[in-house]
Short mmCIF file of C-alpha atoms in Angstrom, two decimals:
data_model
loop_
_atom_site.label_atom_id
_atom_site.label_comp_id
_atom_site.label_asym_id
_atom_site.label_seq_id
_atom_site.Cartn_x
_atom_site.Cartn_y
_atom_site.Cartn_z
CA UNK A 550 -13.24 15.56 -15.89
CA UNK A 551 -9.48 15.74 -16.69
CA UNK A 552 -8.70 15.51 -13.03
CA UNK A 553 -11.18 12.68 -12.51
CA UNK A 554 -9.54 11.08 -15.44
CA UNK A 555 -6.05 11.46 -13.53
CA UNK A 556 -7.22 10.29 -10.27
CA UNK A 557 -8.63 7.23 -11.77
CA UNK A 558 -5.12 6.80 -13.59
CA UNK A 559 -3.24 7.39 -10.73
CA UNK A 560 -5.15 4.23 -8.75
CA UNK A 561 -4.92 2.32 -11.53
CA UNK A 562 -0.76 2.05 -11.49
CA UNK A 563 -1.21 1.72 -7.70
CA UNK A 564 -3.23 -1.06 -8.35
CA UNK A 565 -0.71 -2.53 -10.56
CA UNK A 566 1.99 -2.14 -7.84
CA UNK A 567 0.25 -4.27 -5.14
CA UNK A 568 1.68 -7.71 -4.60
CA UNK A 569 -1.51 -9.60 -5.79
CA UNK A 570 -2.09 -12.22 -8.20
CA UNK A 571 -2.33 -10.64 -11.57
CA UNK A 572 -5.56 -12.52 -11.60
CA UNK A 573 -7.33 -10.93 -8.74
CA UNK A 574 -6.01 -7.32 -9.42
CA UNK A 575 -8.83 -6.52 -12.13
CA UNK A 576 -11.47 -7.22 -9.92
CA UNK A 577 -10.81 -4.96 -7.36
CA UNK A 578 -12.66 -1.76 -7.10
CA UNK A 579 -10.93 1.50 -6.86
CA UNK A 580 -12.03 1.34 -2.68
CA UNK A 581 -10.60 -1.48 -2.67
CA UNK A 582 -7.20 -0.84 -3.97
CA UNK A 583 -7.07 2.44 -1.48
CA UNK A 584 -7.60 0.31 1.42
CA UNK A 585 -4.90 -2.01 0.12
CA UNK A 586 -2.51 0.51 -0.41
CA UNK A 587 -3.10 2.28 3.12
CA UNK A 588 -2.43 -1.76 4.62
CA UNK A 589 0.50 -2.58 2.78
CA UNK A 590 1.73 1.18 3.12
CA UNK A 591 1.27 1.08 7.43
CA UNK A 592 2.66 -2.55 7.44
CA UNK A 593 6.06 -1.73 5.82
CA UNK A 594 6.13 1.54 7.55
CA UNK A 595 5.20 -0.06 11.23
CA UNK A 596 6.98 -3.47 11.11
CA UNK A 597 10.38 -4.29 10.58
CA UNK A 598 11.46 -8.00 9.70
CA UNK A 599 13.21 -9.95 12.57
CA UNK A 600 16.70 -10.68 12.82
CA UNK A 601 16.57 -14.35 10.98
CA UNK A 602 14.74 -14.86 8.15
CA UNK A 603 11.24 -16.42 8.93
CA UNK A 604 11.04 -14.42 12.45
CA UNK A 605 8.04 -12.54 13.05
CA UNK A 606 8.19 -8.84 12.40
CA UNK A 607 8.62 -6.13 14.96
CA UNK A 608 7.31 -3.09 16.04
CA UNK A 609 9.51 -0.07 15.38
CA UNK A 610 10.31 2.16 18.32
CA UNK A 611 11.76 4.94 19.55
CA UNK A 612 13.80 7.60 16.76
CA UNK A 613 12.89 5.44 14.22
CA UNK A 614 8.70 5.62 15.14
CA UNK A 615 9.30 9.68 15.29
CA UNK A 616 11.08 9.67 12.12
CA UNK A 617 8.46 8.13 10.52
CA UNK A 618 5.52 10.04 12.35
CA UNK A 619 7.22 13.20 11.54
CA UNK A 620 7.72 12.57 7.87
CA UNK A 621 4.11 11.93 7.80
#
């Protein structure tokens, strides 16, 4: 039970790190707020902002894709 308890801590302060609406973060199950987490967690990871602000994000490539996949 203590770990449960933990776990379910744990989640909760992710939840409260996700750039939502403080409005919509309550309602969101503890699934929910995983699968969040893994999005926003692959989409910083994976994309890099363009060179001018407003440009569409790119992929990253070469070292620094197998810096990343070897830290993982």
């Amino acid at each position: 039970k203590a770990r449960r308890d933990q776990i379910n801590a744990e989640i909760r302060a992710l939840r409260d790190l996700l750039p939502l609406p403080e409005g919509d973060r309550p309602r969101l199950s503890y699934l929910h707020v995983m699968a969040l987490a893994c999005i926003y967690t692959r989409k910083g990871a994976c994309l890099r902002p363009g060179p001018a602000r407003g440009a569409p994000m790119e992929l990253l490539g070469g070292p620094e894709l197998a810096d990343l996949v070897a830290s993982l």
